[in-house]
Every structure is written in structure tokens, then in C-alpha cells.
Coordinates of C-alpha atoms in Angstrom, one line a residue:
Chain F
M143 CA 16.7 29.5 -72.0
N144 CA 17.0 29.2 -68.2
K145 CA 13.7 29.5 -66.5
K146 CA 12.6 29.3 -63.0
T147 CA 9.0 28.5 -62.1
V148 CA 7.4 30.5 -59.3
L149 CA 3.9 30.8 -58.0
I150 CA 2.4 34.3 -58.0
F151 CA -1.0 34.9 -56.3
A152 CA -3.4 36.9 -58.3
C153 CA -4.2 40.4 -57.0
P154 CA -7.4 40.9 -54.9
V155 CA -9.6 42.2 -57.7
V156 CA -8.9 39.3 -60.0
L157 CA -9.2 36.9 -57.1
L158 CA -12.6 38.3 -56.3
L159 CA -13.8 37.9 -59.9
M160 CA -12.3 34.4 -60.1
S161 CA -13.8 33.3 -56.8
L162 CA -17.2 33.9 -58.2
K163 CA -16.7 31.2 -60.7
T164 CA -14.0 28.9 -59.4
A165 CA -12.3 28.1 -56.2
F166 CA -9.0 29.9 -55.4
V167 CA -6.3 28.9 -58.0
P168 CA -2.7 30.0 -57.9
I169 CA -1.6 31.3 -61.2
Q170 CA 1.7 29.8 -62.6
V171 CA 4.1 32.3 -64.2
Q172 CA 7.4 31.6 -65.8
L173 CA 10.0 33.9 -64.4
P174 CA 12.9 34.1 -66.8
L175 CA 16.5 34.6 -65.7
T176 CA 17.2 36.3 -69.0
D177 CA 15.0 38.0 -71.5
S178 CA 11.3 38.3 -71.5
L179 CA 8.4 35.9 -71.0
K180 CA 6.8 35.4 -74.4
R181 CA 9.0 35.6 -77.5
P182 CA 7.9 36.0 -81.0
A183 CA 9.9 34.3 -83.7
K184 CA 11.0 37.8 -84.7
F185 CA 10.3 41.2 -83.1
G186 CA 10.4 43.1 -86.4
F187 CA 12.7 45.8 -85.0
G188 CA 15.5 47.1 -87.2
R189 CA 15.6 47.3 -91.0
P190 CA 17.4 45.4 -93.8
A191 CA 20.8 46.8 -94.5
T192 CA 21.5 47.7 -98.2
A193 CA 24.5 46.4 -100.1
Q194 CA 25.9 49.9 -100.3
E195 CA 25.7 50.4 -96.5
I196 CA 27.5 47.1 -96.0
A197 CA 30.2 48.0 -98.5
A198 CA 30.8 51.4 -96.9
W199 CA 31.8 49.8 -93.5
D200 CA 33.0 46.4 -94.4
I201 CA 36.8 47.1 -94.4
D202 CA 38.1 44.0 -92.6
V203 CA 40.6 41.7 -94.2
R204 CA 41.0 38.0 -93.2
P205 CA 44.2 35.9 -93.3
D206 CA 42.7 33.9 -96.3
G207 CA 42.6 37.2 -98.3
K208 CA 38.8 37.7 -98.0
G209 CA 38.2 41.5 -97.9
L210 CA 41.4 42.5 -99.8
P211 CA 40.3 45.3 -102.2
A212 CA 41.3 45.9 -105.8
G213 CA 44.5 47.9 -106.3
Q214 CA 48.2 47.3 -106.0
G215 CA 51.4 48.8 -104.6
D216 CA 55.1 48.4 -104.6
V217 CA 58.1 49.0 -102.3
K218 CA 59.4 52.1 -104.1
K219 CA 56.1 54.0 -103.8
G220 CA 55.7 52.7 -100.2
R221 CA 59.1 54.1 -99.2
V222 CA 58.1 57.6 -100.4
L223 CA 54.7 57.4 -98.7
Y224 CA 56.3 56.2 -95.5
A225 CA 58.7 59.2 -95.4
Q226 CA 55.8 61.6 -96.0
K227 CA 53.1 60.2 -93.7
C228 CA 54.6 57.8 -91.1
A229 CA 58.3 58.6 -90.4
M230 CA 57.4 61.5 -88.1
C231 CA 56.0 59.1 -85.5
H232 CA 57.6 55.8 -86.3
G233 CA 61.1 57.0 -87.1
V234 CA 63.0 57.6 -90.4
D235 CA 63.5 53.9 -91.1
G236 CA 60.9 52.4 -88.6
T237 CA 63.6 51.0 -86.3
E238 CA 64.0 51.7 -82.6
K239 CA 67.0 53.8 -81.8
P240 CA 68.6 53.6 -78.3
G241 CA 67.6 56.6 -76.2
V242 CA 65.0 57.9 -78.6
K243 CA 61.3 57.8 -77.5
L244 CA 59.1 57.8 -80.6
P245 CA 55.3 58.4 -80.4
G246 CA 54.6 55.3 -82.6
N247 CA 55.9 51.7 -82.2
A248 CA 59.0 50.5 -84.0
L249 CA 57.8 48.8 -87.2
V250 CA 61.0 47.4 -88.5
G251 CA 63.3 44.9 -86.8
D252 CA 64.7 41.5 -87.8
T253 CA 62.8 38.3 -88.1
S254 CA 64.4 36.5 -85.2
A255 CA 61.8 35.4 -82.7
T256 CA 63.8 36.5 -79.6
S257 CA 64.5 40.0 -81.0
K258 CA 63.3 43.1 -79.2
P259 CA 61.3 45.2 -79.8
K260 CA 58.3 43.2 -81.1
T261 CA 57.9 44.3 -84.7
I262 CA 56.2 43.2 -87.9
G263 CA 59.2 41.0 -88.7
N264 CA 59.3 39.0 -85.5
Y265 CA 55.8 39.3 -84.0
W266 CA 53.1 39.7 -86.6
P267 CA 51.7 36.3 -87.7
Y268 CA 49.7 37.5 -90.8
A269 CA 50.5 40.1 -93.5
T270 CA 46.8 40.7 -94.0
T271 CA 46.6 42.1 -90.4
L272 CA 49.1 44.8 -91.4
F273 CA 46.9 45.9 -94.4
D274 CA 43.7 45.8 -92.3
Y275 CA 45.2 47.8 -89.4
M276 CA 46.9 50.5 -91.4
R277 CA 43.9 51.0 -93.6
R278 CA 41.5 51.5 -90.7
A279 CA 43.7 53.3 -88.1
M280 CA 46.8 54.9 -89.6
P281 CA 48.2 57.4 -89.9
Y282 CA 47.3 58.1 -86.3
N283 CA 46.6 61.8 -86.9
L284 CA 44.5 61.1 -90.1
P285 CA 43.0 57.6 -89.7
G286 CA 41.3 56.1 -92.7
S287 CA 42.9 58.6 -95.2
L288 CA 45.0 56.2 -97.2
S289 CA 43.8 54.9 -100.5
N290 CA 43.9 51.2 -101.2
D291 CA 46.9 51.6 -103.5
E292 CA 48.7 53.5 -100.8
V293 CA 48.1 50.8 -98.2
Y294 CA 49.4 48.1 -100.6
S295 CA 52.5 50.2 -101.2
I296 CA 53.2 50.9 -97.5
T297 CA 52.6 47.2 -96.7
A298 CA 55.1 46.2 -99.4
Y299 CA 57.6 48.7 -98.1
L300 CA 57.3 47.5 -94.5
L301 CA 57.4 43.8 -95.4
N302 CA 60.5 44.5 -97.4
A303 CA 62.1 46.6 -94.7
N304 CA 61.5 43.6 -92.3
K305 CA 63.2 41.3 -94.9
I306 CA 60.0 39.3 -95.6
I307 CA 59.5 40.1 -99.3
K308 CA 61.9 41.1 -102.1
A309 CA 62.1 44.7 -103.3
D310 CA 60.5 44.1 -106.7
V311 CA 57.3 42.4 -105.4
V312 CA 54.1 44.2 -106.5
L313 CA 51.4 43.5 -103.9
D314 CA 47.7 43.0 -104.6
A315 CA 44.6 41.0 -103.5
K316 CA 46.0 37.9 -105.2
N317 CA 49.4 37.7 -103.5
L318 CA 49.3 39.6 -100.2
Y319 CA 47.6 36.9 -98.2
K320 CA 50.1 34.3 -99.5
V321 CA 53.0 36.1 -97.8
V322 CA 54.2 33.8 -95.0
M323 CA 55.2 35.8 -91.9
P324 CA 58.1 34.5 -89.8
A325 CA 56.2 34.7 -86.6
E326 CA 53.2 32.7 -87.7
K327 CA 54.8 29.4 -86.5
L328 CA 55.2 30.8 -83.0
F329 CA 51.6 31.5 -82.3
I330 CA 49.5 28.9 -80.4
M331 CA 45.8 29.2 -79.4
D332 CA 45.1 29.3 -75.7
D333 CA 43.6 25.8 -74.7
R334 CA 43.1 26.5 -71.0
K335 CA 39.7 25.7 -69.8
G336 CA 39.9 26.6 -66.1
G337 CA 40.6 24.0 -63.4
P338 CA 43.5 23.7 -61.0
E339 CA 46.4 23.6 -63.6
I340 CA 48.6 26.7 -63.8
K341 CA 49.5 27.1 -67.4
Chain M
M894 CA 60.1 67.1 -73.5
K895 CA 57.6 69.1 -71.5
K896 CA 54.3 67.5 -70.3
L897 CA 51.1 69.0 -71.6
G898 CA 48.3 69.8 -69.2
N899 CA 44.7 69.8 -70.3
K900 CA 44.9 73.5 -71.2
D901 CA 48.0 73.1 -73.3
Q902 CA 46.3 70.2 -75.0
K903 CA 43.5 72.5 -76.2
R904 CA 46.0 75.0 -77.5
A905 CA 47.8 72.2 -79.3
T906 CA 44.8 71.1 -81.3
G907 CA 45.5 71.0 -85.0
K908 CA 49.0 70.0 -84.2
I909 CA 49.7 66.5 -82.9
S910 CA 49.8 66.8 -79.1
R911 CA 52.4 65.0 -77.2
R912 CA 49.8 63.2 -75.2
T913 CA 48.2 61.9 -78.4
L914 CA 51.6 60.9 -79.8
L915 CA 52.7 59.1 -76.7
G916 CA 50.0 56.4 -76.9
G917 CA 52.2 54.1 -79.0
V918 CA 55.3 54.1 -76.9
I919 CA 53.5 53.0 -73.8
A920 CA 51.3 50.5 -75.6
A921 CA 54.5 49.0 -77.0
A922 CA 56.2 48.4 -73.7
V923 CA 56.7 44.8 -73.2
L924 CA 56.9 44.5 -69.4
P925 CA 54.5 46.4 -67.2
V926 CA 57.5 47.5 -65.2
Q927 CA 58.8 49.5 -68.1
S928 CA 55.7 51.6 -68.5
L929 CA 55.4 52.2 -64.8
F930 CA 54.2 55.7 -64.0
A931 CA 55.0 56.9 -67.5
D932 CA 53.7 60.4 -68.0
E933 CA 51.0 60.5 -65.5
I934 CA 48.6 63.4 -65.7
P935 CA 48.4 65.2 -62.4
N936 CA 45.0 65.4 -60.7
E937 CA 43.7 68.8 -59.6
K938 CA 43.6 69.6 -55.9
P939 CA 40.2 69.6 -54.3
I940 CA 38.7 72.9 -53.0
I941 CA 37.2 72.4 -49.5
P942 CA 34.6 75.1 -48.6
E943 CA 34.6 76.8 -45.2
I944 CA 33.0 74.6 -42.6
T945 CA 31.1 75.9 -39.5
D946 CA 31.7 74.3 -36.2
D947 CA 28.0 73.5 -35.6
P948 CA 26.1 72.5 -38.8
T949 CA 22.8 72.4 -36.7
K950 CA 22.8 76.2 -36.5
I951 CA 22.9 77.1 -40.3
V952 CA 20.4 76.2 -42.9
G953 CA 22.3 74.6 -45.8
P954 CA 21.8 74.9 -49.5
G955 CA 18.6 73.5 -51.1
P956 CA 18.2 70.7 -53.6
G957 CA 19.9 70.9 -57.0
P958 CA 19.7 69.2 -60.4
L959 CA 22.9 67.1 -60.0
G960 CA 24.4 65.5 -56.9
K961 CA 28.1 66.0 -56.0
R962 CA 30.5 64.2 -53.8
S963 CA 31.3 65.7 -50.4
P964 CA 34.3 67.9 -50.9
F965 CA 36.0 65.8 -48.3
E966 CA 35.8 62.8 -50.6
Q967 CA 37.9 63.1 -53.7
P968 CA 38.3 59.7 -55.2
V969 CA 39.9 60.2 -58.6
R970 CA 41.1 58.1 -61.5
K971 CA 44.8 58.2 -62.2
A972 CA 45.2 59.1 -65.9
S973 CA 48.2 58.4 -68.1
D974 CA 48.3 59.1 -71.9
I975 CA 46.5 56.0 -72.8
S976 CA 44.4 54.9 -69.8
S977 CA 43.0 55.9 -66.5
R978 CA 42.8 53.7 -63.4
T979 CA 40.1 53.1 -60.8
P980 CA 41.0 54.1 -57.2
L981 CA 40.3 50.6 -55.8
Q982 CA 41.5 51.7 -52.4
D983 CA 38.7 54.2 -52.1
M984 CA 35.9 51.7 -52.9
H985 CA 33.9 50.2 -50.0
S986 CA 32.0 47.7 -52.1
T987 CA 32.0 46.3 -55.6
I988 CA 30.1 48.8 -57.8
T989 CA 32.4 51.3 -59.4
P990 CA 30.8 54.7 -59.8
A991 CA 30.6 55.4 -63.5
D992 CA 32.9 58.4 -63.4
L993 CA 35.6 56.3 -61.7
H994 CA 35.4 53.3 -64.2
F995 CA 38.8 52.7 -65.7
E996 CA 39.5 53.8 -69.3
R997 CA 41.6 52.4 -72.0
H998 CA 41.2 53.4 -75.6
H999 CA 43.5 53.3 -78.6
A1000 CA 42.6 56.5 -80.4
G1001 CA 40.6 58.7 -77.9
I1002 CA 36.9 58.9 -77.1
P1003 CA 34.7 59.6 -80.1
S1004 CA 31.7 61.9 -79.8
I1005 CA 28.7 60.2 -81.2
D1006 CA 25.1 61.5 -81.8
P1007 CA 22.9 58.8 -80.4
A1008 CA 20.1 59.7 -82.9
K1009 CA 22.4 58.9 -85.8
H1010 CA 24.2 55.8 -84.3
E1011 CA 23.4 52.5 -86.0
L1012 CA 24.6 48.9 -85.6
L1013 CA 25.1 46.9 -88.7
I1014 CA 25.0 43.1 -88.5
H1015 CA 26.0 41.1 -91.7
G1016 CA 28.2 38.3 -93.0
L1017 CA 26.9 34.7 -92.4
V1018 CA 23.4 35.8 -91.6
E1019 CA 20.0 35.3 -93.1
N1020 CA 19.1 39.0 -93.2
P1021 CA 21.8 41.7 -93.0
M1022 CA 20.2 44.4 -90.8
K1023 CA 20.8 47.8 -89.3
F1024 CA 19.5 48.8 -85.9
T1025 CA 19.2 52.3 -84.5
L1026 CA 19.7 52.9 -80.8
A1027 CA 16.0 53.2 -80.4
D1028 CA 15.5 49.7 -82.1
I1029 CA 18.0 48.2 -79.7
K1030 CA 16.2 49.7 -76.7
R1031 CA 12.9 48.2 -77.8
F1032 CA 14.2 44.6 -77.5
P1033 CA 13.6 42.7 -74.2
S1034 CA 16.3 44.0 -71.8
V1035 CA 18.5 42.4 -69.2
T1036 CA 20.6 43.8 -66.3
R1037 CA 23.8 42.1 -65.2
T1038 CA 26.5 43.1 -62.8
C1039 CA 30.0 42.0 -63.8
F1040 CA 33.6 43.3 -64.0
I1041 CA 35.5 44.6 -67.0
E1042 CA 39.2 44.2 -66.7
C1043 CA 42.0 45.1 -69.1
A1044 CA 44.1 42.1 -70.0
G1045 CA 47.2 44.1 -69.3
N1046 CA 46.1 44.8 -65.7
F1047 CA 49.2 44.3 -63.5
R1048 CA 52.0 46.6 -62.6
T1049 CA 54.8 46.1 -60.1
G1050 CA 58.2 47.6 -59.6
K1051 CA 58.3 49.6 -56.4
A1052 CA 57.1 49.6 -52.8
E1053 CA 55.2 52.9 -53.0
M1054 CA 52.3 51.6 -55.1
T1055 CA 48.6 51.8 -54.3
P1056 CA 46.0 49.2 -55.4
Q1057 CA 45.1 51.7 -58.1
D1058 CA 48.7 51.7 -59.4
I1059 CA 48.9 47.9 -59.3
L1060 CA 45.5 46.7 -60.5
G1061 CA 43.5 49.8 -61.3
L1062 CA 42.4 48.6 -64.8
T1063 CA 39.4 46.7 -63.4
S1064 CA 36.0 48.1 -62.6
Q1065 CA 32.5 46.8 -62.0
S1066 CA 29.2 48.1 -63.1
E1067 CA 25.5 47.1 -63.3
W1068 CA 25.0 46.9 -67.1
T1069 CA 21.7 47.0 -68.9
G1070 CA 21.0 46.1 -72.5
V1071 CA 19.8 43.3 -74.7
M1072 CA 21.2 39.8 -74.9
L1073 CA 23.3 39.5 -78.1
S1074 CA 21.4 36.2 -78.7
T1075 CA 18.2 38.1 -79.0
I1076 CA 19.6 40.3 -81.7
F1077 CA 21.3 37.3 -83.4
N1078 CA 17.9 35.5 -83.4
E1079 CA 16.4 38.6 -85.1
V1080 CA 19.0 38.6 -87.9
G1081 CA 19.2 34.8 -88.2
I1082 CA 22.6 33.3 -88.0
S1083 CA 23.9 30.7 -90.4
D1084 CA 25.1 27.4 -89.0
K1085 CA 28.5 28.0 -90.7
A1086 CA 29.2 31.0 -88.5
K1087 CA 31.8 30.1 -85.9
W1088 CA 33.1 33.6 -85.0
F1089 CA 32.0 37.2 -85.1
L1090 CA 33.9 40.4 -85.6
A1091 CA 32.9 43.3 -83.5
E1092 CA 33.9 46.8 -84.6
G1093 CA 33.8 50.2 -82.8
S1094 CA 33.3 53.6 -84.4
D1095 CA 36.3 55.3 -82.7
A1096 CA 39.3 56.5 -84.7
A1097 CA 41.0 53.2 -84.1
V1098 CA 37.9 51.5 -85.7
M1099 CA 38.7 48.9 -83.0
T1100 CA 38.1 45.2 -84.0
R1101 CA 38.2 41.9 -82.2
T1102 CA 37.0 38.4 -83.2
I1103 CA 34.8 36.6 -80.7
P1104 CA 33.8 32.9 -80.7
I1105 CA 30.1 32.5 -81.5
A1106 CA 29.5 30.4 -78.4
K1107 CA 29.9 33.6 -76.3
A1108 CA 26.9 35.1 -78.2
W1109 CA 24.7 32.2 -77.3
D1110 CA 26.0 32.2 -73.8
D1111 CA 26.1 35.6 -72.0
A1112 CA 27.2 38.3 -74.4
M1113 CA 25.1 41.5 -74.4
I1114 CA 24.9 44.8 -76.2
V1115 CA 24.5 47.4 -73.4
Y1116 CA 23.4 51.0 -73.3
A1117 CA 23.2 51.6 -69.6
Q1118 CA 25.7 51.6 -66.8
N1119 CA 24.6 51.8 -63.2
G1120 CA 21.1 52.8 -64.3
E1121 CA 22.0 55.7 -66.6
A1122 CA 23.2 55.9 -70.2
I1123 CA 26.8 54.6 -70.6
R1124 CA 29.5 57.2 -70.2
P1125 CA 31.3 58.3 -73.4
E1126 CA 34.6 56.7 -72.1
Q1127 CA 32.7 53.4 -71.8
G1128 CA 31.3 53.3 -75.3
Y1129 CA 28.3 55.6 -75.5
P1130 CA 25.8 55.0 -76.9
I1131 CA 26.4 51.2 -77.0
R1132 CA 29.1 48.7 -76.3
L1133 CA 29.6 45.0 -76.4
L1134 CA 29.6 43.3 -73.0
L1135 CA 31.4 39.9 -72.8
P1136 CA 31.3 39.0 -69.1
G1137 CA 34.7 37.6 -68.0
F1138 CA 36.5 38.2 -71.3
E1139 CA 39.5 40.6 -71.6
G1140 CA 38.4 44.2 -71.6
N1141 CA 39.6 45.0 -75.1
M1142 CA 37.1 42.6 -76.6
N1143 CA 34.2 44.4 -75.0
I1144 CA 34.1 46.7 -78.1
K1145 CA 33.0 50.2 -77.2
W1146 CA 31.1 52.5 -79.6
L1147 CA 29.9 49.3 -81.3
R1148 CA 28.8 49.9 -84.9
R1149 CA 29.3 46.6 -86.8
I1150 CA 29.2 42.9 -86.2
E1151 CA 30.2 40.5 -89.0
L1152 CA 29.6 36.7 -88.8
S1153 CA 32.4 34.6 -90.2
E1154 CA 33.6 31.0 -90.4
E1155 CA 37.0 31.9 -89.2
P1156 CA 38.8 34.5 -87.1
Y1157 CA 40.0 37.8 -88.6
M1158 CA 43.4 37.9 -86.7
T1159 CA 43.1 41.6 -86.1
R1160 CA 46.0 43.6 -84.7
E1161 CA 44.7 43.5 -81.2
E1162 CA 44.5 39.7 -81.2
T1163 CA 47.9 39.1 -82.8
S1164 CA 50.4 41.8 -82.3
K1165 CA 48.8 42.9 -79.0
Y1166 CA 47.1 41.0 -76.2
T1167 CA 49.3 38.0 -76.8
Y1168 CA 52.2 36.8 -74.6
P1169 CA 55.2 34.5 -74.6
V1170 CA 54.7 31.0 -73.1
K1171 CA 58.1 29.3 -73.2
D1172 CA 59.2 29.5 -76.9
K1173 CA 55.7 30.1 -78.2
I1174 CA 53.3 33.1 -78.2
R1175 CA 49.9 32.4 -76.8
M1176 CA 46.9 34.0 -78.4
F1177 CA 43.1 34.0 -77.9
S1178 CA 43.2 34.0 -74.1
F1179 CA 39.7 35.3 -73.7
E1180 CA 38.8 34.6 -70.1
L1181 CA 40.6 36.5 -67.4
D1182 CA 42.1 34.2 -64.8
A1183 CA 41.0 34.4 -61.1
R1184 CA 42.8 37.0 -59.0
S1185 CA 42.4 39.0 -55.8
I1186 CA 43.9 42.1 -54.1
I1187 CA 43.8 43.4 -50.6
T1188 CA 42.6 47.1 -50.9
Y1189 CA 42.8 47.7 -47.1
P1190 CA 45.2 48.1 -45.5
S1191 CA 47.4 49.2 -48.5
Y1192 CA 50.0 51.8 -49.3
P1193 CA 50.0 54.7 -48.3
Q1194 CA 47.7 53.8 -45.3
K1195 CA 49.0 53.0 -41.8
V1196 CA 47.6 50.5 -39.4
N1197 CA 47.3 50.7 -35.6
K1198 CA 47.8 47.8 -33.2
G1199 CA 44.7 45.9 -32.4
W1200 CA 41.8 44.8 -34.7
V1201 CA 42.3 45.4 -38.4
E1202 CA 39.6 44.4 -40.9
I1203 CA 41.5 43.3 -44.0
R1204 CA 39.4 44.0 -47.0
G1205 CA 39.7 43.4 -50.7
I1206 CA 38.2 42.2 -53.9
A1207 CA 38.5 38.8 -55.8
W1208 CA 37.1 37.8 -59.1
S1209 CA 37.4 35.3 -62.0
G1210 CA 36.5 35.5 -65.7
R1211 CA 35.5 31.8 -65.5
G1212 CA 32.6 32.1 -63.0
K1213 CA 32.1 32.6 -59.3
V1214 CA 34.6 33.1 -56.6
E1215 CA 34.6 29.9 -54.5
K1216 CA 36.8 31.1 -51.7
V1217 CA 39.3 33.7 -50.7
E1218 CA 42.1 33.0 -48.2
V1219 CA 44.2 35.5 -46.4
S1220 CA 47.6 35.1 -44.9
T1221 CA 48.9 37.4 -42.2
D1222 CA 52.2 35.6 -41.8
A1223 CA 53.8 36.2 -45.2
G1224 CA 52.2 33.1 -46.8
K1225 CA 53.0 30.5 -44.2
T1226 CA 49.4 29.8 -43.2
W1227 CA 46.1 30.8 -44.8
Q1228 CA 42.7 31.5 -43.3
L1229 CA 39.3 31.7 -45.0
A1230 CA 38.0 35.2 -45.5
N1231 CA 34.3 36.1 -45.4
L1232 CA 32.7 36.7 -48.8
Q1233 CA 30.0 39.4 -49.2
E1234 CA 26.8 37.9 -50.5
P1235 CA 25.5 37.7 -53.2
V1236 CA 28.5 36.2 -54.9
L1237 CA 27.9 36.8 -58.6
S1238 CA 29.5 35.0 -61.5
K1239 CA 32.3 36.9 -63.3
A1240 CA 32.0 39.7 -60.7
H1241 CA 34.2 41.5 -58.2
T1242 CA 33.5 39.8 -54.9
Y1243 CA 34.2 41.7 -51.7
F1244 CA 36.0 39.8 -49.0
R1245 CA 36.8 40.6 -45.3
Y1246 CA 39.1 39.1 -42.7
L1247 CA 39.4 40.2 -39.1
W1248 CA 43.0 40.3 -37.9
D1249 CA 44.4 41.2 -34.5
W1250 CA 47.7 42.9 -35.3
K1251 CA 50.2 42.7 -32.4
G1252 CA 52.6 45.1 -33.9
E1253 CA 55.0 42.6 -35.6
A1254 CA 56.5 43.3 -39.0
T1255 CA 54.9 40.9 -41.5
E1256 CA 53.3 40.5 -44.9
I1257 CA 49.7 40.1 -45.7
L1258 CA 48.4 38.4 -48.8
S1259 CA 45.2 37.1 -50.4
R1260 CA 44.5 34.3 -52.8
V1261 CA 41.3 33.3 -54.5
T1262 CA 40.0 29.9 -55.7
D1263 CA 37.3 30.1 -58.4
E1264 CA 34.5 27.7 -59.0
T1265 CA 36.5 25.7 -61.6
G1266 CA 39.0 24.9 -58.8
Y1267 CA 41.7 27.3 -60.1
L1268 CA 43.9 28.7 -57.3
Q1269 CA 45.5 32.1 -57.9
P1270 CA 49.2 31.4 -58.6
T1271 CA 52.3 33.0 -57.3
L1272 CA 54.6 34.9 -59.6
T1273 CA 57.1 32.0 -59.3
Q1274 CA 54.4 29.5 -60.5
L1275 CA 53.6 31.7 -63.5
V1276 CA 57.3 31.9 -64.4
E1277 CA 57.6 28.1 -64.0
A1278 CA 54.6 27.6 -66.3
R1279 CA 55.4 30.2 -68.9
G1280 CA 59.0 31.1 -68.7
A1281 CA 60.7 34.2 -67.4
N1282 CA 59.9 36.4 -70.4
L1283 CA 56.3 36.8 -69.2
G1284 CA 55.1 39.8 -71.2
G1285 CA 52.5 42.1 -69.8
Y1286 CA 49.2 40.3 -70.5
H1287 CA 47.1 37.9 -68.4
M1288 CA 49.3 38.2 -65.3
N1289 CA 47.4 37.4 -62.1
P1290 CA 50.0 36.6 -59.4
I1291 CA 49.3 36.7 -55.7
T1292 CA 50.4 40.1 -54.4
A1293 CA 51.6 41.0 -50.9
W1294 CA 51.6 44.1 -48.6
Q1295 CA 54.5 44.6 -46.2
I1296 CA 53.5 45.7 -42.7
K1297 CA 56.3 47.5 -40.9
N1298 CA 56.6 47.7 -37.1
D1299 CA 55.4 51.3 -37.1
G1300 CA 52.3 50.3 -39.0
T1301 CA 53.5 51.6 -42.4
V1302 CA 52.1 49.6 -45.3
L1303 CA 54.2 49.1 -48.4
F1304 CA 53.7 47.0 -51.6
K1305 CA 56.0 44.1 -52.0
P1306 CA 57.3 44.4 -55.6
E1307 CA 58.4 41.0 -56.7
T1308 CA 60.8 40.7 -59.5
I1309 CA 61.2 38.1 -62.2
K1310 CA 64.7 36.6 -62.1

């Protein structure tokens, strides 16, 4: 921790008491730039979280498949669910139509990197992201209302509509994360570190 | 389609209001130009009370429980369907009043009972723990002034644009809370943890992955803004504060942190907040690059011949502002501006430059250099480095104001060829 040492002169009463015994001594105090002076190993604030509490909130899914729940879904079921719960905002087939302003983004395009608009087919690097996002945030008007099976099915439908998986694939925790997205190869991590270069 | 005002909105509850629906369309726009002025929500006209000619002859009203702005001062945010923008041209220094702090959220502002709000920390930790707001406030506290800026903060496209229209998605506050390192120490972090996921409790259940180094460096969990509890739009009761990092990562309404050996690749760090660089797409641009803007004189103000104090703000997500230069001859020559002390790291820094305007038509510009030696680029330099298909994120070009012979000030909207 960053610390600055300063000298603070003791207040008159203390000084008086001190001067009875010793000569005047400035007291050294550590003035921190962050946090407090003395720190215990632990403060003891907060409480242990239970396994149930963690399970209730831990809904994230990683590209390596960690977090994918039990359940499964297919393109056919996904198509029906999409028509019921998503088409009203993302369009009947999820594509952008000239002159039509939809409340939700276009979800279906082709897999060519230069295509517009940016969709799952040409701009999403991981299939797991789709599952994670739709489970937590969609449908926009009823977030968090889809069952895991429903999310698997809609994921299958949208991946198929974007020509990434075949129509007969059944998605589950064992294969969803293995789907290779066309856009993955396009993504690069920012490696800029400051300094004069414009990148 | 008809626009809905606030009243219509209330009536429309139950159904999906147009304003709610619109979010996606604007968020999906690729170039900032495309979303320009989309569906702005009109601001209400101020009511100015009757004023007497001589205030020394009438006893005024007494003290009250809450202060108000003078009715003559009406700085307002400019709200669209998905964000609202700080009136930079109305600010005389660098702290943004909390009610004028910009907003950007992906599924509205949640209402949260602070007594029930808890923060869960789990994953690669020794002890998974939950903290109430009261617990968080008991830890040693720290106060820090810094900016928060949206990574999509740049608009251009026409001459009649104010600083608010161009760069209004940046604001600065004095934040108070606890260092994230203090809380991480309490939980005990495994050596294997290289990243952490932060999650909000809004309807978007917003998530971003953050490198662990930021937690040991300067990340905070904050509960106060400019001395009082954080505003609901800013994450009440707690938000993550990552000084210098793109606004979206400063997760509001924070409810969960999970420690991990790898990033989660959430929607906001893959399909959003990424941008084309030549034939690739760049992701994980956390720090906001140095930039500046002249806020006075600016559109729609007018200048008079004689002395004009050019004023503005400059900042960098990578540290302190080293210097700001101003040009009053359309970029041919540059002069050093004065910086208002203290110059803080990752903070809006106010600059001033005194100019004797003789009445000639010209352009005025500012450019900042930060402590890493980075000089704010021109739009042309950005296009050279990244290609013409720039996207809307992490755009920090030098911007210019045109000064006309009659003193009219207009923005100079540069276009990408």
C-alpha cells in the first residue's frame, strides 16, 4: 500500500502530560493514501454465502461450457418459441428489412464478416454468449422468464437460422460450447498500453 | 409512429411502450452518425417567477429542506430512449452535479430496497461471502474523484451540435466507498483467479469481465456520489467504480462478483463495445483514450471581438493530463493552455486559454497529451490506424469549432471518406 509519512504534533493536553516525563517528542503517524491505518487480517464483516444462495444467482456461462445447465433444445421447438416470444420485437424471421425499424436488433444475417447489420452469424464470437444473454435478459419485456430447455431451443433455432448448425442438432451442455462461431477468428484482444502510438 | 411523452409512458404501462422498445434499434446503430438525435425526449420549459426590480426592498422566502437551482439556471440532461447526456457547456468546473450525470442503461433503472440489497462474492475464493450494504459501509472508506465515460461517447454529423450532443456521455463525481482490494482480502482470492465477473441487479442483469489486476490497483465499490448516496440512475445502492475504464464496465446496482481463471465473453464485451480495426474486430479495450473538448465558446453561443477565454475539459483513462494545447488558427499552430490544479489521475481536467479575437473567420481546436505520452489523434489518424469502417466505440478524435465573422460558433462535423 502507498503510504506517506508525516509528522503530527500532539495536542496541548497530551503534550503537557508528556512533558512531565520526557522532553517534547513529535509523534510519527502513517498517513495512508488509500484505506485505513491499521488493518486486521480480516474485518469479520459479511457472512458466508450458502450453496443455495450461490446457485440461485450463478447464471453465467463461459465459452468453455462452464455454467451450462442441464436440459436440451432443438431447432423445431425454438422456431415456435421464437414466433411466440421474440418475433414481435426482432421480426418474423429475425432479419433486418429495408425501411422497417424494429424495437430489437436483427438477429439473423449471413456469416460473411463484412455483412451488415452485425448479427449472431457475422459478429458473435461464442455460442455460449447467446445462451447466457438470452437466459438473463430476454425477452426484453419478461427478462429471466425462459426455462433452460427453452433457451437451448431458441439458441438452436437462431444458430440454424444463421447457418451455423444443421436443423437436426439437439443442443445441450455437452455440445453447445463446441459450436464454432464464424466471427471468432476475427476478434483480437486490445494490446495497447498507452504511449505515443495511435492504434 | 408517435413519440410518447412521460405521461403517455405511464398510461402505456402493461403494454410495451415505444420508448422501451426503441432501445435496441439505437443500441444496434453502427456509426454514431446514424443514431444522431434519434427520438430525443423534449425537456420541459422552465417557469421563471415574477421578479421585483429591487430585491433589497422585499424579504425573501426562508430556509427550506431542499435547495433548488435559480430559476434562471436550467441545465438539463438531454435524454433519448436509452441514454441521457450531461450539459458540458453549462459546467464551470469538473464536478458534475449528480442530477446531471449522464445515464446509459440497457433495461431501465431498477428500484432496490437498500436494506435488502446484498453483494455475493464467489468463484475462485477461499470463502464465498455475502455482504449487506451496512457491511460494505463498515469497511475502511476511500474517496476519489474521477470521470465515468461511455465507450460510445462521440457523435458528429452536423454543425448545429453542442458539446452535450457531441460528447455528453462523460461526467465526473467525487465517489466514496471501499477499495475492492479490501473486500477481496476479506474473502480471500485464489492465485488462480485472473478475472472477475461483475453483475448488476437490473433487468439486463448486466455483466462484464474485468482483469483481476484492476481489483488490486484502484477498483472500488462505491455507495456515495458527491457526498450523498448514489443516485438510482448511477447504481443505487452500490456500483463498481473502475477509474479510467469504459463506463459499461462500472457495473451499477452491483449484486455479484465471481472470480474466474478466464473471461466470460459476455454480450457487452463481444457483440457490443467492440470495433473494427482493419479486417479484425478489437475487443477488451478497457482504458478510455485521452481526449479533450472546448466547451466555451461552442454552439449555439456567440463571441464578441476582443478577449475570449477558451475553456474546456481534457481527460485520459490512462492517468493524468500532461498538457492541453489550443489552436486558434484551424490547427496550423498550437499554444499551451493553463490547467486547473489539482490535476488528478483519470479525471476531467479543466483548461483555459486566453485569446484575443480580431473578428476573423477561423477554427478553434484543443488536443491533449496524457502522462503516457499519448497525443489525442485527428480523425484522419484514427482512420489510417483502424480503417474507414470505424464503428462507434473508442473514438476520441480532435474536434473543432468554426468561428464565423459575425461571432457565430458552429461545430465542424468531419466525415469519414
